[in-house]
Amino acid sequence: LSSSIKTLASIQQFKEALGQERAYGTTIIEKKDLTMKEYTSFAKLLGVQKASLITFGYTASSEQKNILDSLIYSNSAKRVEFYEQKIKEQSFDTIDSENWFKAITNYINEIKVFEDTLLTEVKTLISDNIDSTIRNFLLWLVFNTSILAINLFILYTFKKSTVVQIDELTNAMKDLATGGRAFILSPINMNRDEIAYMYDAYETTRQKLLKGDMHT
């Protein structure tokens, strides 16, 4: 995406320089005179165009380079180069501003079509990136929500089972304290934790109390 944006920016800069050259060249041809300052300014515009094309070459794809090559070697581009050369040579007798304006406008329009194509590609890439980001965010949200739901379910199940075990142990101890001996707690053979050891202790106490009752 970054490369495509830089490529588009290079073409836009190139087209902008062509637009300035069109206005500047029209004025020069109509005056049929070119001072050193005007010559330098005109040459700078040509330099900006070359620099833009060099920058374009660093970021553009092979297909994009081929398209631009077909434009800068087209008849429209050659006609513009002919006028540029005449302006630099100050040969104003063989050229006129109207034909110059039409020639470079036609060339600018061709570049504009290419610019629109690059702009469409950038918009498509941005749209794809946005869709991908939204899709990844939704997947991340679903994943984290699922993990949270599983954790909450595990905690709820653990708490529920632990509360049941503690209630059973509490009721058994109360029964034992009031002289009851018939409340039997099933031993916990799996997931041996503190509650399992408390169950074992209760059962040991109950068995010993039963033996004591028998001796009594």
PDB file of C-alpha atoms in Angstrom:
ATOM      1  CA  LEU A   1       0.000   0.000   0.000  1.00  0.00           C
ATOM      2  CA  SER A   2       2.805   2.407   0.894  1.00  0.00           C
ATOM      3  CA  SER A   3       4.572   1.635  -2.392  1.00  0.00           C
ATOM      4  CA  SER A   4       1.367   2.186  -4.375  1.00  0.00           C
ATOM      5  CA  ILE A   5       0.777   5.551  -2.695  1.00  0.00           C
ATOM      6  CA  LYS A   6       4.342   6.673  -3.480  1.00  0.00           C
ATOM      7  CA  THR A   7       3.897   5.559  -7.085  1.00  0.00           C
ATOM      8  CA  LEU A   8       0.679   7.544  -7.368  1.00  0.00           C
ATOM      9  CA  ALA A   9       2.324  10.611  -5.786  1.00  0.00           C
ATOM     10  CA  SER A  10       5.157  10.466  -8.345  1.00  0.00           C
ATOM     11  CA  ILE A  11       2.717  10.479 -11.266  1.00  0.00           C
ATOM     12  CA  GLN A  12       0.716  13.299  -9.700  1.00  0.00           C
ATOM     13  CA  GLN A  13       3.899  15.348  -9.301  1.00  0.00           C
ATOM     14  CA  PHE A  14       4.856  14.568 -12.899  1.00  0.00           C
ATOM     15  CA  LYS A  15       1.426  15.651 -14.157  1.00  0.00           C
ATOM     16  CA  GLU A  16       1.535  18.819 -12.050  1.00  0.00           C
ATOM     17  CA  ALA A  17       4.916  19.745 -13.549  1.00  0.00           C
ATOM     18  CA  LEU A  18       3.479  19.179 -17.036  1.00  0.00           C
ATOM     19  CA  GLY A  19       0.594  21.507 -16.215  1.00  0.00           C
ATOM     20  CA  GLN A  20       2.984  24.232 -15.101  1.00  0.00           C
ATOM     21  CA  GLU A  21       5.105  23.670 -18.208  1.00  0.00           C
ATOM     22  CA  ARG A  22       2.005  24.061 -20.384  1.00  0.00           C
ATOM     23  CA  ALA A  23       1.223  27.484 -18.917  1.00  0.00           C
ATOM     24  CA  TYR A  24       4.851  28.592 -18.915  1.00  0.00           C
ATOM     25  CA  GLY A  25       5.508  27.388 -22.461  1.00  0.00           C
ATOM     26  CA  THR A  26       2.361  29.050 -23.791  1.00  0.00           C
ATOM     27  CA  THR A  27       3.488  32.413 -22.413  1.00  0.00           C
ATOM     28  CA  ILE A  28       7.003  32.033 -23.827  1.00  0.00           C
ATOM     29  CA  ILE A  29       5.818  31.023 -27.305  1.00  0.00           C
ATOM     30  CA  GLU A  30       3.324  33.883 -27.470  1.00  0.00           C
ATOM     31  CA  LYS A  31       6.076  36.362 -26.500  1.00  0.00           C
ATOM     32  CA  LYS A  32       8.490  34.620 -28.905  1.00  0.00           C
ATOM     33  CA  ASP A  33      11.246  35.526 -26.496  1.00  0.00           C
ATOM     34  CA  LEU A  34      13.112  33.658 -23.753  1.00  0.00           C
ATOM     35  CA  THR A  35      15.276  35.301 -21.106  1.00  0.00           C
ATOM     36  CA  MET A  36      17.907  33.437 -19.126  1.00  0.00           C
ATOM     37  CA  LYS A  37      15.657  33.417 -16.049  1.00  0.00           C
ATOM     38  CA  GLU A  38      12.757  32.013 -18.026  1.00  0.00           C
ATOM     39  CA  TYR A  39      15.044  29.426 -19.615  1.00  0.00           C
ATOM     40  CA  THR A  40      16.247  28.340 -16.151  1.00  0.00           C
ATOM     41  CA  SER A  41      12.690  28.094 -14.832  1.00  0.00           C
ATOM     42  CA  PHE A  42      11.597  26.082 -17.854  1.00  0.00           C
ATOM     43  CA  ALA A  43      14.571  23.740 -17.437  1.00  0.00           C
ATOM     44  CA  LYS A  44      13.692  23.258 -13.751  1.00  0.00           C
ATOM     45  CA  LEU A  45      10.218  22.080 -14.703  1.00  0.00           C
ATOM     46  CA  LEU A  46      11.765  19.487 -17.019  1.00  0.00           C
ATOM     47  CA  GLY A  47      14.074  18.457 -14.182  1.00  0.00           C
ATOM     48  CA  VAL A  48      11.119  17.993 -11.817  1.00  0.00           C
ATOM     49  CA  GLN A  49       9.504  15.710 -14.387  1.00  0.00           C
ATOM     50  CA  LYS A  50      12.647  13.595 -14.704  1.00  0.00           C
ATOM     51  CA  ALA A  51      13.006  13.370 -10.913  1.00  0.00           C
ATOM     52  CA  SER A  52       9.369  12.262 -10.622  1.00  0.00           C
ATOM     53  CA  LEU A  53       9.931   9.526 -13.199  1.00  0.00           C
ATOM     54  CA  ILE A  54      13.039   8.323 -11.334  1.00  0.00           C
ATOM     55  CA  THR A  55      11.070   8.147  -8.081  1.00  0.00           C
ATOM     56  CA  PHE A  56       8.312   6.305  -9.945  1.00  0.00           C
ATOM     57  CA  GLY A  57      10.831   3.701 -11.078  1.00  0.00           C
ATOM     58  CA  TYR A  58      11.786   2.891  -7.482  1.00  0.00           C
ATOM     59  CA  THR A  59       8.263   2.025  -6.327  1.00  0.00           C
ATOM     60  CA  ALA A  60       6.267   1.015  -9.401  1.00  0.00           C
ATOM     61  CA  SER A  61       5.570  -2.556 -10.419  1.00  0.00           C
ATOM     62  CA  SER A  62       6.779  -3.994 -13.729  1.00  0.00           C
ATOM     63  CA  GLU A  63       3.308  -3.654 -15.213  1.00  0.00           C
ATOM     64  CA  GLN A  64       3.059  -0.011 -14.139  1.00  0.00           C
ATOM     65  CA  LYS A  65       6.489   0.735 -15.601  1.00  0.00           C
ATOM     66  CA  ASN A  66       5.458  -0.794 -18.910  1.00  0.00           C
ATOM     67  CA  ILE A  67       2.336   1.362 -19.028  1.00  0.00           C
ATOM     68  CA  LEU A  68       4.314   4.534 -18.325  1.00  0.00           C
ATOM     69  CA  ASP A  69       6.933   3.589 -20.924  1.00  0.00           C
ATOM     70  CA  SER A  70       4.194   3.317 -23.514  1.00  0.00           C
ATOM     71  CA  LEU A  71       3.077   6.831 -22.555  1.00  0.00           C
ATOM     72  CA  ILE A  72       6.449   8.599 -22.494  1.00  0.00           C
ATOM     73  CA  TYR A  73       7.396   7.036 -25.848  1.00  0.00           C
ATOM     74  CA  SER A  74       4.015   7.730 -27.432  1.00  0.00           C
ATOM     75  CA  ASN A  75       3.410  10.136 -30.316  1.00  0.00           C
ATOM     76  CA  SER A  76       1.911  12.664 -27.891  1.00  0.00           C
ATOM     77  CA  ALA A  77       5.056  12.659 -25.759  1.00  0.00           C
ATOM     78  CA  LYS A  78       7.311  12.947 -28.822  1.00  0.00           C
ATOM     79  CA  ARG A  79       5.302  15.914 -30.044  1.00  0.00           C
ATOM     80  CA  VAL A  80       5.708  17.616 -26.644  1.00  0.00           C
ATOM     81  CA  GLU A  81       9.453  16.892 -26.716  1.00  0.00           C
ATOM     82  CA  PHE A  82       9.642  18.500 -30.160  1.00  0.00           C
ATOM     83  CA  TYR A  83       8.097  21.695 -28.816  1.00  0.00           C
ATOM     84  CA  GLU A  84      10.301  21.617 -25.704  1.00  0.00           C
ATOM     85  CA  GLN A  85      13.396  21.402 -27.866  1.00  0.00           C
ATOM     86  CA  LYS A  86      12.229  24.300 -30.043  1.00  0.00           C
ATOM     87  CA  ILE A  87      11.599  26.422 -26.933  1.00  0.00           C
ATOM     88  CA  LYS A  88      15.077  25.666 -25.557  1.00  0.00           C
ATOM     89  CA  GLU A  89      16.574  26.526 -28.957  1.00  0.00           C
ATOM     90  CA  GLN A  90      14.355  29.637 -29.113  1.00  0.00           C
ATOM     91  CA  SER A  91      13.123  28.592 -32.546  1.00  0.00           C
ATOM     92  CA  PHE A  92       9.743  30.264 -32.203  1.00  0.00           C
ATOM     93  CA  ASP A  93       9.137  30.753 -35.924  1.00  0.00           C
ATOM     94  CA  THR A  94       8.230  27.088 -36.492  1.00  0.00           C
ATOM     95  CA  ILE A  95       5.843  26.688 -33.523  1.00  0.00           C
ATOM     96  CA  ASP A  96       2.734  28.412 -32.214  1.00  0.00           C
ATOM     97  CA  SER A  97       1.153  28.516 -28.764  1.00  0.00           C
ATOM     98  CA  GLU A  98      -2.163  26.970 -29.828  1.00  0.00           C
ATOM     99  CA  ASN A  99      -0.620  23.783 -31.212  1.00  0.00           C
ATOM    100  CA  TRP A 100       1.712  23.602 -28.209  1.00  0.00           C
ATOM    101  CA  PHE A 101      -1.248  23.873 -25.856  1.00  0.00           C
ATOM    102  CA  LYS A 102      -3.184  21.153 -27.690  1.00  0.00           C
ATOM    103  CA  ALA A 103      -0.178  18.809 -27.836  1.00  0.00           C
ATOM    104  CA  ILE A 104       0.741  19.008 -24.169  1.00  0.00           C
ATOM    105  CA  THR A 105      -2.924  18.937 -23.078  1.00  0.00           C
ATOM    106  CA  ASN A 106      -3.401  15.690 -24.984  1.00  0.00           C
ATOM    107  CA  TYR A 107      -0.302  14.273 -23.270  1.00  0.00           C
ATOM    108  CA  ILE A 108      -1.511  15.422 -19.841  1.00  0.00           C
ATOM    109  CA  ASN A 109      -4.884  13.752 -20.462  1.00  0.00           C
ATOM    110  CA  GLU A 110      -3.131  10.448 -21.214  1.00  0.00           C
ATOM    111  CA  ILE A 111      -1.152  10.753 -17.996  1.00  0.00           C
ATOM    112  CA  LYS A 112      -4.405  11.593 -16.170  1.00  0.00           C
ATOM    113  CA  VAL A 113      -5.955   8.301 -17.322  1.00  0.00           C
ATOM    114  CA  PHE A 114      -2.943   6.438 -15.937  1.00  0.00           C
ATOM    115  CA  GLU A 115      -3.199   8.441 -12.711  1.00  0.00           C
ATOM    116  CA  ASP A 116      -6.859   7.432 -12.343  1.00  0.00           C
ATOM    117  CA  THR A 117      -5.862   3.778 -12.744  1.00  0.00           C
ATOM    118  CA  LEU A 118      -3.251   4.101  -9.991  1.00  0.00           C
ATOM    119  CA  LEU A 119      -5.755   5.906  -7.771  1.00  0.00           C
ATOM    120  CA  THR A 120      -8.247   3.062  -8.225  1.00  0.00           C
ATOM    121  CA  GLU A 121      -5.575   0.543  -7.269  1.00  0.00           C
ATOM    122  CA  VAL A 122      -4.752   2.507  -4.099  1.00  0.00           C
ATOM    123  CA  LYS A 123      -8.444   2.725  -3.156  1.00  0.00           C
ATOM    124  CA  THR A 124      -8.818  -1.023  -3.686  1.00  0.00           C
ATOM    125  CA  LEU A 125      -5.793  -1.768  -1.507  1.00  0.00           C
ATOM    126  CA  ILE A 126      -7.070   0.537   1.239  1.00  0.00           C
ATOM    127  CA  SER A 127     -10.503  -1.110   1.091  1.00  0.00           C
ATOM    128  CA  ASP A 128      -8.939  -4.593   1.261  1.00  0.00           C
ATOM    129  CA  ASN A 129      -6.782  -3.568   4.215  1.00  0.00           C
ATOM    130  CA  ILE A 130      -9.786  -2.138   6.053  1.00  0.00           C
ATOM    131  CA  ASP A 131     -11.813  -5.302   5.392  1.00  0.00           C
ATOM    132  CA  SER A 132      -8.912  -7.454   6.539  1.00  0.00           C
ATOM    133  CA  THR A 133      -8.467  -5.381   9.701  1.00  0.00           C
ATOM    134  CA  ILE A 134     -12.176  -5.582  10.525  1.00  0.00           C
ATOM    135  CA  ARG A 135     -12.205  -9.332   9.856  1.00  0.00           C
ATOM    136  CA  ASN A 136      -9.139  -9.900  12.048  1.00  0.00           C
ATOM    137  CA  PHE A 137     -10.627  -7.744  14.802  1.00  0.00           C
ATOM    138  CA  LEU A 138     -13.882  -9.714  14.735  1.00  0.00           C
ATOM    139  CA  LEU A 139     -11.970 -12.998  14.846  1.00  0.00           C
ATOM    140  CA  TRP A 140      -9.893 -11.673  17.757  1.00  0.00           C
ATOM    141  CA  LEU A 141     -13.077 -10.553  19.517  1.00  0.00           C
ATOM    142  CA  VAL A 142     -14.779 -13.922  18.999  1.00  0.00           C
ATOM    143  CA  PHE A 143     -11.662 -15.788  20.146  1.00  0.00           C
ATOM    144  CA  ASN A 144     -11.251 -13.740  23.315  1.00  0.00           C
ATOM    145  CA  THR A 145     -14.968 -13.878  24.061  1.00  0.00           C
ATOM    146  CA  SER A 146     -14.875 -17.657  23.691  1.00  0.00           C
ATOM    147  CA  ILE A 147     -11.867 -17.931  25.992  1.00  0.00           C
ATOM    148  CA  LEU A 148     -13.588 -15.702  28.555  1.00  0.00           C
ATOM    149  CA  ALA A 149     -16.801 -17.732  28.346  1.00  0.00           C
ATOM    150  CA  ILE A 150     -14.885 -21.001  28.808  1.00  0.00           C
ATOM    151  CA  ASN A 151     -13.000 -19.614  31.787  1.00  0.00           C
ATOM    152  CA  LEU A 152     -16.214 -18.348  33.368  1.00  0.00           C
ATOM    153  CA  PHE A 153     -17.857 -21.726  32.804  1.00  0.00           C
ATOM    154  CA  ILE A 154     -14.906 -23.514  34.399  1.00  0.00           C
ATOM    155  CA  LEU A 155     -14.923 -21.134  37.364  1.00  0.00           C
ATOM    156  CA  TYR A 156     -18.696 -21.497  37.754  1.00  0.00           C
ATOM    157  CA  THR A 157     -18.511 -25.294  37.576  1.00  0.00           C
ATOM    158  CA  PHE A 158     -15.620 -25.382  40.042  1.00  0.00           C
ATOM    159  CA  LYS A 159     -17.378 -23.036  42.429  1.00  0.00           C
ATOM    160  CA  LYS A 160     -20.635 -24.951  42.136  1.00  0.00           C
ATOM    161  CA  SER A 161     -19.014 -28.315  42.796  1.00  0.00           C
ATOM    162  CA  THR A 162     -16.917 -26.904  45.641  1.00  0.00           C
ATOM    163  CA  VAL A 163     -19.939 -25.297  47.303  1.00  0.00           C
ATOM    164  CA  VAL A 164     -21.836 -28.607  47.071  1.00  0.00           C
ATOM    165  CA  GLN A 165     -18.939 -30.482  48.657  1.00  0.00           C
ATOM    166  CA  ILE A 166     -18.561 -27.941  51.439  1.00  0.00           C
ATOM    167  CA  ASP A 167     -22.320 -28.068  52.134  1.00  0.00           C
ATOM    168  CA  GLU A 168     -22.213 -31.860  52.308  1.00  0.00           C
ATOM    169  CA  LEU A 169     -19.247 -31.743  54.683  1.00  0.00           C
ATOM    170  CA  THR A 170     -20.920 -29.090  56.849  1.00  0.00           C
ATOM    171  CA  ASN A 171     -24.150 -31.077  57.114  1.00  0.00           C
ATOM    172  CA  ALA A 172     -22.200 -34.238  57.899  1.00  0.00           C
ATOM    173  CA  MET A 173     -20.247 -32.514  60.673  1.00  0.00           C
ATOM    174  CA  LYS A 174     -23.454 -31.111  62.140  1.00  0.00           C
ATOM    175  CA  ASP A 175     -25.006 -34.582  62.099  1.00  0.00           C
ATOM    176  CA  LEU A 176     -21.885 -36.001  63.693  1.00  0.00           C
ATOM    177  CA  ALA A 177     -21.920 -33.345  66.417  1.00  0.00           C
ATOM    178  CA  THR A 178     -25.506 -34.187  67.383  1.00  0.00           C
ATOM    179  CA  GLY A 179     -24.764 -37.891  67.726  1.00  0.00           C
ATOM    180  CA  GLY A 180     -25.538 -39.042  64.221  1.00  0.00           C
ATOM    181  CA  ARG A 181     -23.323 -41.675  62.648  1.00  0.00           C
ATOM    182  CA  ALA A 182     -25.234 -42.620  59.468  1.00  0.00           C
ATOM    183  CA  PHE A 183     -24.182 -39.669  57.262  1.00  0.00           C
ATOM    184  CA  ILE A 184     -21.645 -41.175  54.853  1.00  0.00           C
ATOM    185  CA  LEU A 185     -19.546 -39.054  52.518  1.00  0.00           C
ATOM    186  CA  SER A 186     -18.353 -40.780  49.352  1.00  0.00           C
ATOM    187  CA  PRO A 187     -14.551 -40.642  49.143  1.00  0.00           C
ATOM    188  CA  ILE A 188     -13.040 -38.412  46.474  1.00  0.00           C
ATOM    189  CA  ASN A 189     -10.579 -40.528  44.500  1.00  0.00           C
ATOM    190  CA  MET A 190      -9.935 -38.057  41.669  1.00  0.00           C
ATOM    191  CA  ASN A 191      -8.717 -34.464  41.937  1.00  0.00           C
ATOM    192  CA  ARG A 192      -7.356 -34.947  45.422  1.00  0.00           C
ATOM    193  CA  ASP A 193      -7.452 -31.521  47.063  1.00  0.00           C
ATOM    194  CA  GLU A 194      -7.975 -30.136  50.593  1.00  0.00           C
ATOM    195  CA  ILE A 195     -11.688 -30.994  50.508  1.00  0.00           C
ATOM    196  CA  ALA A 196     -10.872 -34.621  49.669  1.00  0.00           C
ATOM    197  CA  TYR A 197      -8.599 -34.826  52.726  1.00  0.00           C
ATOM    198  CA  MET A 198     -11.360 -33.278  54.845  1.00  0.00           C
ATOM    199  CA  TYR A 199     -13.748 -35.956  53.565  1.00  0.00           C
ATOM    200  CA  ASP A 200     -11.218 -38.609  54.572  1.00  0.00           C
ATOM    201  CA  ALA A 201     -10.822 -37.045  58.000  1.00  0.00           C
ATOM    202  CA  TYR A 202     -14.582 -36.964  58.512  1.00  0.00           C
ATOM    203  CA  GLU A 203     -14.947 -40.598  57.515  1.00  0.00           C
ATOM    204  CA  THR A 204     -12.086 -41.642  59.828  1.00  0.00           C
ATOM    205  CA  THR A 205     -13.703 -39.727  62.690  1.00  0.00           C
ATOM    206  CA  ARG A 206     -17.109 -41.298  61.962  1.00  0.00           C
ATOM    207  CA  GLN A 207     -15.648 -44.821  61.899  1.00  0.00           C
ATOM    208  CA  LYS A 208     -13.848 -44.303  65.215  1.00  0.00           C
ATOM    209  CA  LEU A 209     -16.973 -42.879  66.803  1.00  0.00           C
ATOM    210  CA  LEU A 210     -18.921 -45.905  65.619  1.00  0.00           C
ATOM    211  CA  LYS A 211     -16.352 -48.208  67.223  1.00  0.00           C
ATOM    212  CA  GLY A 212     -16.551 -46.140  70.414  1.00  0.00           C
ATOM    213  CA  ASP A 213     -20.347 -46.455  70.384  1.00  0.00           C
ATOM    214  CA  MET A 214     -20.051 -50.231  69.973  1.00  0.00           C
ATOM    215  CA  HIS A 215     -17.671 -50.508  72.937  1.00  0.00           C
ATOM    216  CA  THR A 216     -19.953 -48.329  74.996  1.00  0.00           C
TER     217      THR A 216
END
